[in-house]
Amino acid sequence: MGAKCIAVLTSGGDAPGMNAAVRAVVRTGLSFGMKVYGVMRGYNGLLHGDLKEMNMRSVSDIMQHGGTALFTARSPEFNTPEGVKKAAAMCREKGIDGVVVIGGDGSFRGARDLTGEGILTIGVPGTIDNDIACTDYTVGYDTALNTAMEMIDRIRDTTESHDRCSVVEVMGRRCGDIALNTGVAVGALTTLVPEIPYDFQKDVIDRIRLAQSTGKRHYIIVVAEGVGHTQELAERIQKETGIETRATILGHVQRGGAPTLRDRVVASRMGYHAVELLQNGIGNRVVAMKGEEIVDFDITEALEMPRVFDEKMYKVSAVLSI
Ligand code: F6P
């Protein structure tokens, strides 16, 4: 039987475009004749009944803003069997038979557990890191890429003026996608990612020397957060080459700002798809993007899929950026 009353929540780190996904879930649900609740502060709101009933106007004017209008949180209490049972009981009390969770892998584990307690639950991938194996794209990724690119372009202006080297750290704890793609977009001399171990002499110093021999006088090195030691790396480069080197950690600036067109559109399509599944009585699925298609996978299978690193892009980056 299809869901009649659904709830939507955002969980884990926020990502630009989450609001477009929330809006899509609310408006699709209402248009299907469902009752729709917005849950405040992720699974915490579900545990404590912090919900508000949504109407068509509840989600007006949110799509163009970064962050999440439903707020977000990480909930240690929900991550226990008792917590999941309590959240499911709260759903039953409110008559909620379907939940859409917008977030990352951690949030999907919660979605799977909630389905196990009899509440149909669907995950929508929302994280700037693009680190979810089952999908080619996560909501927020494109905005974060564009922000990082713009920031590094600015860093390049001053790096060039001073004939310096800049080491710039971008987000990505376990995944080098932001680093790799911004590295290509800004022409970074070297991009270091957590998926590929690097050799300081060969991948950093030798490339600087080679570029130097062709007349280059300023250097941008992009490092994914998961590689770490950004300040230390900058100091080593300066010591080894004599080139004045600065480190910049872009940090949470990458998580904010108005979502790009791509993030708004993909989030809208994914939100719609999630509610369609619930309407058909289907739960325990993750919405995903394969090529330009919106598809879905079993959550347990999705969580077990290995992530495939884009080796080709890594090669492209090494050849072009010299
Ligand atoms: O949103 C993903 C991410 O940005 C990671 O790249 C980063 O390590 C993490 O979130 C930091 O999140 P927070 O500061 O909210 O714990």
XYZ file of C-alpha atoms and ligand atoms in Angstrom:
338
model
C 0.000 0.000 0.000
C 1.283 3.448 -0.894
C 2.241 5.971 1.811
C -0.480 8.423 2.834
C 1.462 10.578 5.234
C 5.168 11.303 4.755
C 7.926 13.214 6.494
C 11.097 14.771 5.094
C 14.318 15.502 6.956
C 17.872 16.616 6.213
C 20.694 14.888 8.071
C 24.498 15.045 8.403
C 26.503 17.872 6.804
C 24.354 20.370 4.934
C 24.755 20.854 1.188
C 23.535 23.534 -1.220
C 20.490 22.168 -3.040
C 19.015 20.387 -0.019
C 16.269 23.020 0.039
C 15.313 22.231 -3.553
C 15.019 18.557 -2.571
C 12.852 19.399 0.463
C 10.642 21.596 -1.693
C 10.267 18.830 -4.272
C 9.321 16.244 -1.637
C 6.755 18.556 -0.023
C 5.109 19.687 -3.236
C 5.110 16.236 -4.845
C 3.641 14.685 -1.694
C 0.898 17.308 -1.470
C 0.095 16.968 -5.167
C -0.301 13.181 -4.642
C -2.810 13.920 -1.868
C -0.444 12.986 0.969
C -0.096 14.723 4.304
C 3.513 15.998 4.574
C 5.588 16.840 7.657
C 8.914 18.674 7.729
C 11.158 17.266 10.472
C 13.483 19.730 12.199
C 17.170 18.925 12.828
C 17.411 15.505 11.246
C 16.720 12.305 13.141
C 16.735 14.300 16.401
C 13.496 15.954 15.312
C 11.969 12.568 14.587
C 12.963 11.285 18.036
C 11.504 14.263 19.839
C 8.467 14.976 17.657
C 9.860 18.264 16.376
C 7.752 18.274 13.195
C 5.630 20.789 11.341
C 2.881 20.076 8.885
C 3.755 21.513 5.479
C 1.585 23.209 2.870
C 2.415 24.452 -0.630
C 3.663 27.784 0.796
C 5.849 26.256 3.521
C 8.614 25.739 0.976
C 8.316 29.028 -0.938
C 11.530 31.003 -1.478
C 13.885 28.387 -0.071
C 15.243 26.842 -3.266
C 17.696 29.652 -4.040
C 19.316 29.533 -0.595
C 22.191 27.367 0.648
C 21.955 25.440 3.917
C 18.780 23.637 4.877
C 15.545 25.298 5.991
C 14.809 22.160 8.074
C 18.196 22.492 9.821
C 20.392 19.438 10.290
C 22.154 17.517 13.035
C 24.061 14.351 13.751
C 22.102 12.219 16.210
C 24.053 9.751 18.399
C 20.769 8.789 20.130
C 19.203 7.682 16.843
C 22.268 5.525 16.112
C 21.181 2.958 18.712
C 18.530 0.223 18.312
C 16.442 1.921 21.033
C 16.721 5.259 19.219
C 15.479 3.768 15.946
C 12.535 2.120 17.768
C 11.682 5.426 19.453
C 11.744 7.269 16.108
C 9.537 4.596 14.502
C 7.093 4.884 17.426
C 6.973 8.656 16.925
C 6.195 8.096 13.214
C 3.342 5.734 14.136
C 1.997 8.198 16.689
C 1.826 10.916 14.004
C 0.493 8.519 11.354
C 3.665 8.829 9.251
C 4.155 5.789 7.009
C 6.906 7.112 4.717
C 10.089 9.138 5.334
C 12.511 10.819 2.918
C 16.016 11.328 4.316
C 18.290 13.781 2.488
C 21.931 13.227 3.470
C 24.988 11.015 3.074
C 25.944 7.384 3.748
C 25.561 7.708 7.537
C 22.038 9.038 7.102
C 21.167 6.137 4.793
C 22.149 3.606 7.452
C 19.498 5.272 9.629
C 17.018 5.088 6.739
C 17.663 1.352 6.382
C 17.160 0.808 10.129
C 13.913 2.791 10.105
C 12.591 0.677 7.227
C 13.483 -2.349 9.393
C 11.058 -0.961 11.989
C 8.238 -0.854 9.430
C 8.456 2.767 8.199
C 9.040 3.025 4.429
C 12.155 5.150 4.067
C 13.937 6.564 1.018
C 17.395 8.192 0.914
C 18.266 11.138 -1.327
C 22.033 11.778 -1.676
C 22.857 15.235 -0.349
C 26.520 15.977 0.367
C 29.097 18.183 -1.306
C 31.673 15.372 -1.294
C 30.164 13.198 -4.073
C 31.303 10.228 -2.020
C 28.268 7.923 -2.322
C 29.166 4.852 -4.367
C 25.787 4.094 -5.955
C 25.320 7.501 -7.562
C 27.312 9.503 -10.091
C 26.127 12.700 -8.430
C 25.222 14.022 -4.983
C 23.224 17.189 -4.385
C 25.564 20.046 -3.445
C 28.583 18.804 -5.358
C 28.329 21.192 -8.310
C 27.913 24.261 -6.106
C 30.904 23.240 -3.990
C 33.020 22.710 -7.116
C 32.140 26.127 -8.457
C 32.826 27.786 -5.108
C 36.203 26.066 -4.776
C 37.103 27.000 -8.353
C 36.220 30.652 -7.792
C 38.188 30.797 -4.542
C 41.268 29.190 -6.109
C 41.082 31.583 -9.086
C 41.363 34.389 -6.525
C 44.253 32.687 -4.776
C 45.953 32.355 -8.143
C 45.855 36.168 -8.657
C 47.947 36.787 -5.571
C 50.116 33.682 -6.048
C 51.024 34.912 -9.521
C 51.749 38.471 -8.394
C 54.300 37.197 -5.884
C 55.815 34.334 -7.911
C 54.737 31.998 -5.145
C 53.425 28.494 -4.667
C 50.003 28.007 -3.045
C 48.832 24.783 -1.510
C 45.034 24.829 -1.291
C 43.047 22.289 0.700
C 39.508 21.528 -0.437
C 36.913 19.354 1.332
C 36.654 15.598 0.911
C 37.441 13.356 3.847
C 37.365 10.055 1.977
C 36.885 11.185 -1.573
C 39.087 13.207 -3.934
C 36.358 14.234 -6.396
C 36.218 17.888 -5.349
C 40.020 18.123 -5.451
C 40.352 16.329 -8.776
C 37.741 18.363 -10.620
C 38.689 21.752 -9.215
C 42.324 20.829 -9.838
C 41.547 20.400 -13.534
C 39.376 23.523 -13.613
C 42.037 25.781 -12.101
C 45.032 24.137 -13.756
C 46.646 22.918 -10.548
C 50.197 21.673 -11.053
C 49.503 18.688 -8.809
C 46.330 17.367 -7.204
C 46.611 15.079 -4.202
C 43.678 12.812 -3.351
C 43.082 10.240 -0.595
C 42.501 7.428 -3.126
C 46.045 7.587 -4.582
C 49.129 7.644 -2.325
C 51.604 10.291 -3.416
C 55.361 10.601 -3.458
C 56.538 14.040 -2.279
C 59.622 14.095 -4.487
C 58.078 12.712 -7.665
C 54.543 14.147 -7.521
C 55.309 17.521 -6.011
C 58.942 18.630 -6.213
C 59.824 17.106 -9.599
C 56.681 18.613 -11.143
C 57.544 22.050 -9.777
C 61.075 21.746 -11.182
C 59.789 20.589 -14.554
C 57.316 23.468 -14.781
C 60.044 25.854 -13.642
C 62.274 24.665 -16.496
C 59.534 25.639 -18.986
C 59.334 29.170 -17.584
C 56.540 28.816 -15.031
C 56.921 31.049 -11.978
C 53.823 30.360 -9.853
C 52.294 27.071 -8.786
C 48.920 25.912 -7.453
C 48.726 22.590 -5.647
C 45.281 21.272 -4.687
C 45.014 18.853 -1.772
C 41.915 16.956 -0.644
C 41.123 17.233 3.053
C 41.545 13.455 3.431
C 45.228 13.741 2.475
C 45.795 16.265 5.271
C 49.030 17.940 6.486
C 48.446 20.930 4.212
C 50.452 23.452 6.249
C 53.301 20.972 6.669
C 53.309 20.269 2.927
C 53.601 23.986 2.165
C 56.541 24.297 4.570
C 58.317 21.308 3.005
C 57.881 22.721 -0.498
C 59.332 26.072 0.555
C 62.278 24.384 2.279
C 63.020 22.098 -0.666
C 62.603 24.601 -3.510
C 63.209 28.009 -1.955
C 59.898 29.171 -3.494
C 57.795 31.173 -1.055
C 54.786 28.949 -0.320
C 51.456 29.614 1.383
C 48.786 27.197 2.587
C 45.048 27.952 2.411
C 42.325 25.724 3.810
C 39.053 26.612 2.084
C 36.939 24.789 4.681
C 33.236 25.408 5.192
C 33.006 28.218 2.640
C 32.489 25.303 0.223
C 29.339 24.176 2.025
C 27.424 27.453 1.706
C 26.051 29.739 -0.978
C 23.256 29.731 -3.524
C 22.964 26.348 -5.229
C 23.831 26.170 -8.916
C 21.223 25.352 -11.550
C 22.478 21.763 -11.692
C 22.053 21.255 -7.947
C 18.548 22.750 -7.969
C 17.395 20.664 -10.922
C 18.945 17.347 -9.822
C 17.612 17.848 -6.268
C 14.128 18.571 -7.643
C 14.159 15.428 -9.809
C 15.470 13.259 -6.962
C 12.903 14.598 -4.487
C 10.086 13.861 -6.929
C 11.398 10.338 -7.550
C 11.613 9.620 -3.804
C 7.933 10.464 -3.288
C 6.902 8.428 -6.337
C 8.534 5.378 -4.707
C 6.655 6.000 -1.452
C 3.403 6.438 -3.347
C 3.980 2.983 -4.814
C 4.544 1.529 -1.338
C 8.294 1.079 -1.914
C 10.853 1.748 0.846
C 14.496 0.973 1.635
C 15.741 2.583 -1.587
C 18.376 5.230 -2.320
C 17.659 7.598 -5.183
C 20.671 7.916 -7.475
C 21.838 9.433 -10.722
C 23.394 7.267 -13.422
C 24.473 9.344 -16.384
C 21.576 11.796 -16.637
C 18.954 9.264 -15.465
C 17.352 9.236 -12.018
C 17.248 5.650 -10.723
C 17.133 3.904 -7.323
C 18.908 1.100 -5.465
C 18.279 -1.079 -2.434
C 19.864 0.791 0.510
C 21.781 -2.221 1.847
C 23.222 -2.986 -1.584
C 24.019 0.700 -2.140
C 25.921 0.896 1.153
C 28.033 -2.115 0.180
C 28.987 -0.875 -3.294
C 32.673 0.017 -3.687
C 33.373 3.562 -4.853
C 35.115 3.783 -8.203
C 37.784 6.457 -8.501
C 38.028 8.287 -11.834
C 41.539 7.170 -12.887
C 41.144 8.692 -16.343
C 40.440 12.119 -14.899
C 43.506 11.749 -12.689
C 45.625 11.146 -15.805
C 44.016 14.065 -17.643
C 44.835 16.299 -14.712
C 48.492 15.193 -14.656
C 48.973 15.741 -18.408
C 47.252 19.112 -18.746
C 48.477 20.868 -15.648
C 52.091 21.632 -16.211
O 29.893 17.699 3.922
C 30.990 16.808 3.904
C 32.100 17.389 4.649
O 32.190 18.656 4.136
C 33.469 16.759 4.635
O 34.243 16.987 3.489
C 34.075 17.330 5.880
O 35.105 16.580 6.390
C 32.938 17.345 6.808
O 31.778 17.465 6.002
C 32.992 18.366 7.884
O 31.744 18.498 8.467
P 31.446 19.121 9.878
O 32.396 20.237 10.089
O 30.024 19.563 9.775
O 31.633 18.013 10.852
